[in-house]
Short mmCIF file of C-alpha atoms in Angstrom, two decimals:
data_model
loop_
_atom_site.label_atom_id
_atom_site.label_comp_id
_atom_site.label_asym_id
_atom_site.label_seq_id
_atom_site.Cartn_x
_atom_site.Cartn_y
_atom_site.Cartn_z
CA UNK Z 102 -11.65 -21.43 -31.97
CA UNK Z 103 -9.30 -18.61 -30.88
CA UNK Z 104 -9.72 -17.74 -27.15
CA UNK Z 105 -11.42 -14.39 -27.87
CA UNK Z 106 -13.93 -15.99 -30.24
CA UNK Z 107 -14.59 -18.79 -27.74
CA UNK Z 108 -15.16 -16.37 -24.84
CA UNK Z 109 -17.61 -14.34 -26.91
CA UNK Z 110 -19.54 -17.47 -27.85
CA UNK Z 111 -20.18 -18.84 -24.32
CA UNK Z 112 -22.81 -17.78 -21.81
CA UNK Z 113 -24.77 -15.92 -24.48
CA UNK Z 114 -28.04 -16.25 -22.58
CA UNK Z 115 -26.50 -14.83 -19.40
CA UNK Z 116 -24.98 -11.93 -21.35
CA UNK Z 117 -28.28 -11.14 -23.08
CA UNK Z 118 -30.07 -11.18 -19.71
CA UNK Z 119 -27.48 -8.77 -18.30
CA UNK Z 120 -27.90 -6.33 -21.20
CA UNK Z 121 -31.70 -6.46 -20.86
CA UNK Z 122 -31.44 -5.82 -17.12
CA UNK Z 123 -29.14 -2.82 -17.65
CA UNK Z 124 -31.59 -1.35 -20.16
CA UNK Z 125 -34.59 -1.96 -17.92
CA UNK Z 126 -33.06 -0.55 -14.73
CA UNK Z 127 -30.91 2.18 -16.27
CA UNK Z 128 -27.95 0.97 -14.21
CA UNK Z 129 -24.55 1.84 -15.67
CA UNK Z 130 -21.74 -0.70 -15.38
CA UNK Z 131 -18.20 0.46 -16.12
CA UNK Z 132 -15.43 -2.02 -16.90
CA UNK Z 133 -11.86 -0.89 -16.24
CA UNK Z 134 -8.64 -2.51 -15.03
CA UNK Z 135 -10.03 -6.05 -14.91
CA UNK Z 136 -13.22 -5.27 -13.02
CA UNK Z 137 -16.76 -4.19 -13.82
CA UNK Z 138 -18.14 -1.65 -11.36
CA UNK Z 139 -21.48 -0.28 -10.28
CA UNK Z 140 -21.66 2.81 -8.09
CA UNK Z 141 -18.76 4.11 -6.04
CA UNK Z 142 -20.77 6.31 -5.49
CA UNK Z 143 -24.21 5.18 -6.70
CA UNK Z 144 -26.64 7.65 -8.31
CA UNK Z 145 -27.95 10.28 -5.87
CA UNK Z 146 -25.26 9.64 -3.25
CA UNK Z 147 -24.46 12.62 -1.01
CA UNK Z 148 -21.31 13.00 1.09
CA UNK Z 149 -18.11 11.00 1.33
CA UNK Z 150 -17.56 7.25 0.99
CA UNK Z 151 -18.65 4.82 3.74
CA UNK Z 152 -16.26 4.01 6.61
CA UNK Z 153 -13.98 1.00 6.88
CA UNK Z 154 -15.62 -2.35 7.52
CA UNK Z 155 -18.41 -1.87 4.98
CA UNK Z 156 -17.10 -4.10 2.19
CA UNK Z 157 -17.66 -7.86 1.85
CA UNK Z 158 -15.85 -10.38 -0.33
CA UNK Z 159 -17.94 -12.73 -2.48
CA UNK Z 160 -16.27 -15.90 -3.74
CA UNK Z 161 -17.02 -19.18 -5.51
CA UNK Z 162 -19.28 -17.49 -8.06
CA UNK Z 163 -20.34 -19.56 -11.07
CA UNK Z 164 -18.74 -18.12 -14.22
CA UNK Z 165 -22.08 -17.30 -15.85
CA UNK Z 166 -23.61 -15.34 -12.93
CA UNK Z 167 -23.52 -11.60 -13.54
CA UNK Z 168 -24.71 -8.33 -11.98
CA UNK Z 169 -28.35 -8.80 -13.00
CA UNK Z 170 -28.47 -11.61 -10.41
CA UNK Z 171 -25.90 -10.41 -7.89
CA UNK Z 172 -26.76 -6.73 -7.40
CA UNK Z 173 -30.49 -7.29 -6.66
CA UNK Z 174 -29.54 -10.18 -4.36
CA UNK Z 175 -27.04 -8.19 -2.29
CA UNK Z 176 -29.20 -5.06 -2.33
CA UNK Z 177 -32.02 -7.01 -0.71
CA UNK Z 178 -30.39 -6.56 2.73
CA UNK Z 179 -29.41 -2.89 2.36
CA UNK Z 180 -28.27 -0.10 0.05
CA UNK Z 181 -25.10 -0.75 -1.93
CA UNK Z 182 -22.50 1.97 -2.25
CA UNK Z 183 -20.47 -0.03 -4.78
CA UNK Z 184 -20.38 -3.45 -6.40
CA UNK Z 185 -17.31 -4.75 -8.25
CA UNK Z 186 -17.25 -7.97 -10.28
CA UNK Z 187 -13.79 -9.18 -11.28
CA UNK Z 188 -13.53 -9.93 -14.98
CA UNK Z 189 -11.00 -11.41 -17.36
CA UNK Z 190 -9.85 -9.18 -20.20
CA UNK Z 191 -11.92 -11.37 -22.52
CA UNK Z 192 -15.10 -10.55 -20.54
CA UNK Z 193 -15.52 -13.70 -18.46
CA UNK Z 194 -16.39 -13.69 -14.75
CA UNK Z 195 -13.31 -14.53 -12.62
CA UNK Z 196 -15.41 -16.04 -9.83
CA UNK Z 197 -15.28 -13.32 -7.19
CA UNK Z 198 -16.67 -9.86 -6.44
CA UNK Z 199 -16.84 -7.15 -3.76
CA UNK Z 200 -19.98 -5.49 -2.38
CA UNK Z 201 -19.63 -2.30 -0.34
CA UNK Z 202 -22.50 -1.17 1.84
CA UNK Z 203 -23.29 2.14 3.51
CA UNK Z 204 -22.78 0.90 7.09
CA UNK Z 205 -20.69 -1.82 8.78
CA UNK Z 206 -23.89 -3.24 10.31
CA UNK Z 207 -25.39 -3.88 6.87
CA UNK Z 208 -22.19 -5.59 5.77
CA UNK Z 209 -22.46 -7.95 8.77
CA UNK Z 210 -26.07 -8.73 7.86
CA UNK Z 211 -24.97 -9.54 4.29
CA UNK Z 212 -22.31 -11.95 5.58
CA UNK Z 213 -24.77 -13.69 7.91
CA UNK Z 214 -27.42 -13.91 5.17
CA UNK Z 215 -25.43 -14.92 2.09
CA UNK Z 216 -22.44 -16.95 3.26
CA UNK Z 217 -23.07 -20.47 1.86
CA UNK Z 218 -26.15 -19.14 0.02
CA UNK Z 219 -26.95 -21.15 -3.12
CA UNK Z 220 -27.20 -18.74 -6.04
CA UNK Z 221 -28.33 -21.81 -7.97
CA UNK Z 222 -28.76 -25.40 -6.97
CA UNK Z 223 -25.43 -26.92 -5.95
CA UNK Z 224 -23.56 -23.56 -6.18
CA UNK Z 225 -23.04 -22.19 -2.65
CA UNK Z 226 -21.12 -18.93 -2.54
CA UNK Z 227 -18.63 -17.65 0.05
CA UNK Z 228 -19.27 -14.27 1.67
CA UNK Z 229 -16.94 -12.84 4.32
CA UNK Z 230 -15.38 -9.58 5.49
CA UNK Z 231 -13.16 -8.00 2.86
CA UNK Z 232 -9.56 -7.62 4.02
CA UNK Z 233 -8.34 -4.28 2.72
CA UNK Z 234 -4.74 -5.17 1.96
CA UNK Z 235 -2.59 -2.08 1.46
CA UNK Z 236 0.98 -3.41 1.71
CA UNK Z 237 3.12 -4.97 -1.01
CA UNK Z 238 6.55 -6.57 -0.95
CA UNK Z 239 9.24 -6.37 -3.61
CA UNK Z 240 11.72 -9.20 -3.06
CA UNK Z 241 14.98 -9.95 -4.85
CA UNK Z 242 16.28 -6.38 -5.09
CA UNK Z 243 20.05 -5.90 -5.30
CA UNK Z 244 21.82 -5.48 -1.97
CA UNK Z 245 23.21 -2.16 -3.24
CA UNK Z 246 19.78 -0.63 -3.87
CA UNK Z 247 19.09 2.46 -1.76
CA UNK Z 248 15.85 3.96 -0.58
CA UNK Z 249 16.55 7.35 -2.16
CA UNK Z 250 17.06 5.55 -5.49
CA UNK Z 251 13.98 3.32 -5.15
CA UNK Z 252 11.40 5.70 -3.67
CA UNK Z 253 11.30 8.35 -6.46
CA UNK Z 254 11.02 5.60 -9.07
CA UNK Z 255 8.13 3.92 -7.27
CA UNK Z 256 6.30 7.21 -6.77
CA UNK Z 257 6.65 7.89 -10.48
CA UNK Z 258 5.13 4.58 -11.64
CA UNK Z 259 2.54 4.05 -8.86
CA UNK Z 260 0.05 6.30 -7.08
CA UNK Z 261 -0.88 6.67 -3.41
CA UNK Z 262 2.29 5.30 -1.79
CA UNK Z 263 2.53 6.31 1.88
CA UNK Z 264 5.85 4.76 2.88
CA UNK Z 265 8.63 2.40 1.90
CA UNK Z 266 11.02 0.46 4.12
CA UNK Z 267 13.98 -1.72 3.14
CA UNK Z 268 14.94 -5.01 4.80
CA UNK Z 269 17.38 -7.81 4.13
CA UNK Z 270 15.60 -10.44 2.06
CA UNK Z 271 14.60 -13.50 4.11
CA UNK Z 272 14.65 -15.71 1.01
CA UNK Z 273 17.82 -14.64 -0.83
CA UNK Z 274 21.35 -13.96 0.32
CA UNK Z 275 22.78 -10.53 -0.52
CA UNK Z 276 19.39 -9.24 -1.63
CA UNK Z 277 16.92 -6.69 -0.31
CA UNK Z 278 13.17 -6.71 0.23
CA UNK Z 279 11.09 -3.53 0.10
CA UNK Z 280 7.76 -3.11 1.91
CA UNK Z 281 5.43 -0.59 0.25
CA UNK Z 282 2.39 0.83 2.02
CA UNK Z 283 -0.41 2.54 0.04
CA UNK Z 284 -3.29 4.78 1.08
CA UNK Z 285 -6.00 2.35 -0.09
CA UNK Z 286 -6.56 -1.22 -1.20
CA UNK Z 287 -7.39 0.00 -4.69
CA UNK Z 288 -4.13 1.96 -4.94
CA UNK Z 289 -2.17 -1.09 -3.75
CA UNK Z 290 -3.98 -3.34 -6.23
CA UNK Z 291 -3.16 -1.01 -9.12
CA UNK Z 292 0.46 -0.74 -7.96
CA UNK Z 293 0.74 -4.55 -7.82
CA UNK Z 294 -0.61 -4.82 -11.34
CA UNK Z 295 1.73 -2.08 -12.62
CA UNK Z 296 4.82 -3.55 -10.99
CA UNK Z 297 3.95 -7.11 -12.05
CA UNK Z 298 3.80 -5.90 -15.64
CA UNK Z 299 7.41 -4.75 -15.37
CA UNK Z 300 7.01 -1.00 -14.97
CA UNK Z 301 9.96 -0.84 -12.53
CA UNK Z 302 13.48 -1.04 -13.88
CA UNK Z 303 16.48 -1.00 -11.55
CA UNK Z 304 19.74 -1.72 -13.35
CA UNK Z 305 18.04 -4.58 -15.17
CA UNK Z 306 17.43 -6.49 -11.92
CA UNK Z 307 14.55 -8.91 -11.60
CA UNK Z 308 12.17 -8.88 -8.65
CA UNK Z 309 9.03 -10.55 -7.30
CA UNK Z 310 5.89 -8.61 -6.41
CA UNK Z 311 3.28 -9.92 -3.98
CA UNK Z 312 1.03 -8.90 -1.12
CA UNK Z 313 2.81 -8.59 2.23
CA UNK Z 314 1.46 -11.56 4.17
CA UNK Z 315 0.90 -11.41 7.92
CA UNK Z 316 3.53 -14.00 8.84
CA UNK Z 317 6.26 -12.28 6.82
CA UNK Z 318 5.28 -8.90 8.28
CA UNK Z 319 5.65 -10.30 11.80
CA UNK Z 320 9.01 -11.83 10.92
CA UNK Z 321 10.33 -8.53 9.57
CA UNK Z 322 9.13 -6.70 12.67
CA UNK Z 323 10.89 -9.20 14.94
CA UNK Z 324 14.12 -8.84 13.00
CA UNK Z 325 13.83 -5.06 13.20
CA UNK Z 326 13.47 -5.24 17.00
CA UNK Z 327 16.69 -7.21 17.52
CA UNK Z 328 19.37 -5.09 19.17
CA UNK Z 329 21.96 -3.98 16.57
CA UNK Z 330 25.48 -5.40 16.80
CA UNK Z 331 26.85 -1.90 16.29
CA UNK Z 332 25.48 1.61 16.37
CA UNK Z 333 27.29 2.33 13.13
CA UNK Z 334 24.80 0.56 10.85
CA UNK Z 335 23.05 2.70 8.30
CA UNK Z 336 19.64 3.98 9.32
CA UNK Z 337 17.40 3.48 6.31
CA UNK Z 338 14.19 5.38 7.04
CA UNK Z 339 12.17 7.26 9.61
CA UNK Z 340 9.28 4.96 8.68
CA UNK Z 341 11.14 1.81 9.87
CA UNK Z 342 9.97 0.40 13.22
CA UNK Z 343 12.26 1.31 16.14
CA UNK Z 344 13.20 -1.08 18.96
CA UNK Z 345 13.01 1.77 21.52
CA UNK Z 346 10.77 4.81 21.77
CA UNK Z 347 12.42 8.07 20.75
CA UNK Z 348 13.41 10.39 23.57
CA UNK Z 349 11.11 13.42 24.09
CA UNK Z 350 13.77 15.81 22.76
CA UNK Z 351 14.41 13.80 19.59
CA UNK Z 352 10.69 13.22 19.01
CA UNK Z 353 9.94 16.94 19.54
CA UNK Z 354 12.38 18.05 16.83
CA UNK Z 355 11.17 15.46 14.32
CA UNK Z 356 7.52 16.27 15.08
CA UNK Z 357 8.23 19.96 14.61
CA UNK Z 358 9.76 19.32 11.18
CA UNK Z 359 6.85 17.05 10.18
CA UNK Z 360 4.27 19.65 11.26
CA UNK Z 361 6.06 22.44 9.41
CA UNK Z 362 6.18 20.38 6.19
CA UNK Z 363 2.54 19.41 6.62
CA UNK Z 364 1.45 23.03 7.10
CA UNK Z 365 3.36 24.08 3.99
CA UNK Z 366 2.00 21.07 2.05
CA UNK Z 367 5.48 19.83 1.26
CA UNK Z 368 4.91 16.18 2.12
CA UNK Z 369 6.51 14.02 4.81
CA UNK Z 370 10.30 14.45 5.11
CA UNK Z 371 12.42 11.30 4.77
CA UNK Z 372 15.79 11.35 6.57
CA UNK Z 373 18.80 9.13 5.92
CA UNK Z 374 21.93 9.11 8.08
CA UNK Z 375 25.18 7.17 7.82
CA UNK Z 376 28.09 7.26 10.24
CA UNK Z 377 31.34 7.55 8.30
CA UNK Z 378 33.91 8.25 11.03
CA UNK Z 379 34.38 7.80 14.78
CA UNK Z 380 37.15 9.58 16.68
CA UNK Z 381 38.84 8.20 19.83
CA UNK Z 382 37.35 10.99 21.95
CA UNK Z 383 33.77 10.01 21.04
CA UNK Z 384 32.88 12.33 18.16
CA UNK Z 385 30.98 10.87 15.21
CA UNK Z 386 30.87 12.26 11.70
CA UNK Z 387 27.59 11.65 9.87
CA UNK Z 388 26.54 12.01 6.26
CA UNK Z 389 22.88 12.92 5.86
CA UNK Z 390 20.38 13.14 3.02
CA UNK Z 391 16.86 14.56 3.44
CA UNK Z 392 14.13 14.36 0.82
CA UNK Z 393 10.94 16.45 1.02
CA UNK Z 394 8.59 15.72 -1.89
CA UNK Z 395 7.34 19.30 -2.28
CA UNK Z 396 10.77 20.94 -1.95
CA UNK Z 397 12.74 21.58 -5.19
CA UNK Z 398 15.91 19.72 -4.13
CA UNK Z 399 17.11 17.39 -1.37
CA UNK Z 400 19.28 18.50 1.56
CA UNK Z 401 22.64 16.72 1.86
CA UNK Z 402 25.76 17.30 3.90
CA UNK Z 403 27.97 16.26 6.80
CA UNK Z 404 27.92 16.99 10.51
CA UNK Z 405 29.76 16.08 13.67
CA UNK Z 406 27.86 14.98 16.78
CA UNK Z 407 28.86 13.68 20.17
CA UNK Z 408 26.44 11.14 21.62
CA UNK Z 409 24.78 12.55 24.75
CA UNK Z 410 21.53 10.70 25.53
CA UNK Z 411 21.17 7.41 27.35
CA UNK Z 412 19.25 4.57 25.67
CA UNK Z 413 19.12 6.33 22.30
CA UNK Z 414 21.24 5.42 19.31
CA UNK Z 415 23.66 7.85 17.71
CA UNK Z 416 21.51 7.73 14.57
CA UNK Z 417 18.50 9.04 16.47
CA UNK Z 418 20.52 11.93 17.86
CA UNK Z 419 21.94 12.59 14.39
CA UNK Z 420 18.43 12.71 12.95
CA UNK Z 421 17.40 15.23 15.57
CA UNK Z 422 20.41 17.41 14.71
CA UNK Z 423 19.69 17.09 10.99
CA UNK Z 424 16.00 17.93 11.52
CA UNK Z 425 16.96 21.05 13.48
CA UNK Z 426 19.33 22.10 10.71
CA UNK Z 427 16.57 21.62 8.10
CA UNK Z 428 14.18 23.68 10.23
CA UNK Z 429 16.67 26.55 10.14
CA UNK Z 430 17.11 26.04 6.37
CA UNK Z 431 13.33 26.35 5.98
CA UNK Z 432 13.30 29.56 7.99
CA UNK Z 433 12.02 27.98 11.20
CA UNK Z 434 13.72 27.40 14.54
CA UNK Z 435 12.67 25.78 17.78
#
């Protein structure tokens, strides 16, 4: 039998029971993007969504166990805000689900009650705290790729991206790795699916998309904290971790620009600086490029600076000077 015909022919009893339960209870299940969802919010819900720490992961589910069994079971310890069962595109259960409760305390009770619970004889399920992953990695990008080329493209094909940072790839020579942070696990999941399906095209280059794992994140942070061999390296992003805290003066200017953009609902400014010339008497010529999502065009140009502060890199002082120039461009001064 073709796969679609086969999938429609199995678990017929379980599927009939699910349909009868939906009709009896009036519960509406919506299937979209590889998952079938109840609630989020449930009927009669007032106010915003529950806080962090209210979702549990449910694994090792038998393939023929559906919501008519799972929702009443997990509701027995407290009210569900949302229940999501992962499904194949042919309608089969993928073996795991997520239950989100109204309080973190109820989620803890669900973990204590149902971890290793036998939904049927010999079928013990796994229930634990859901880890809300929000960071992805794109590995294998060309060494020549730039953040101001990559970021607009990613924002166009994915939703909810908070930041992007570029690093040298730890697995490939002369390649780059991008770390993408999203505003929710759901946004990151959808972005992963979109990028895996090949929505991103950069000069025909291939790339690998995966969750940013903890060990790799730590490794990138350690590399970022190494002292640079020269202060003339390109500074890629304000969002990149810094080995030293910014001086109060530099931080004040950058904070002022961020607050102004926030008040005017322009989005977070992203600054790039590159030193292109150093004179014998200590002057440095910088190229800069500033992107503000809500502003019609980027700011670009050149400026001379002479390093003044102790313990701060020339790039940090250049960013402060650029930020002050942008403040004047936006009609604001310190």
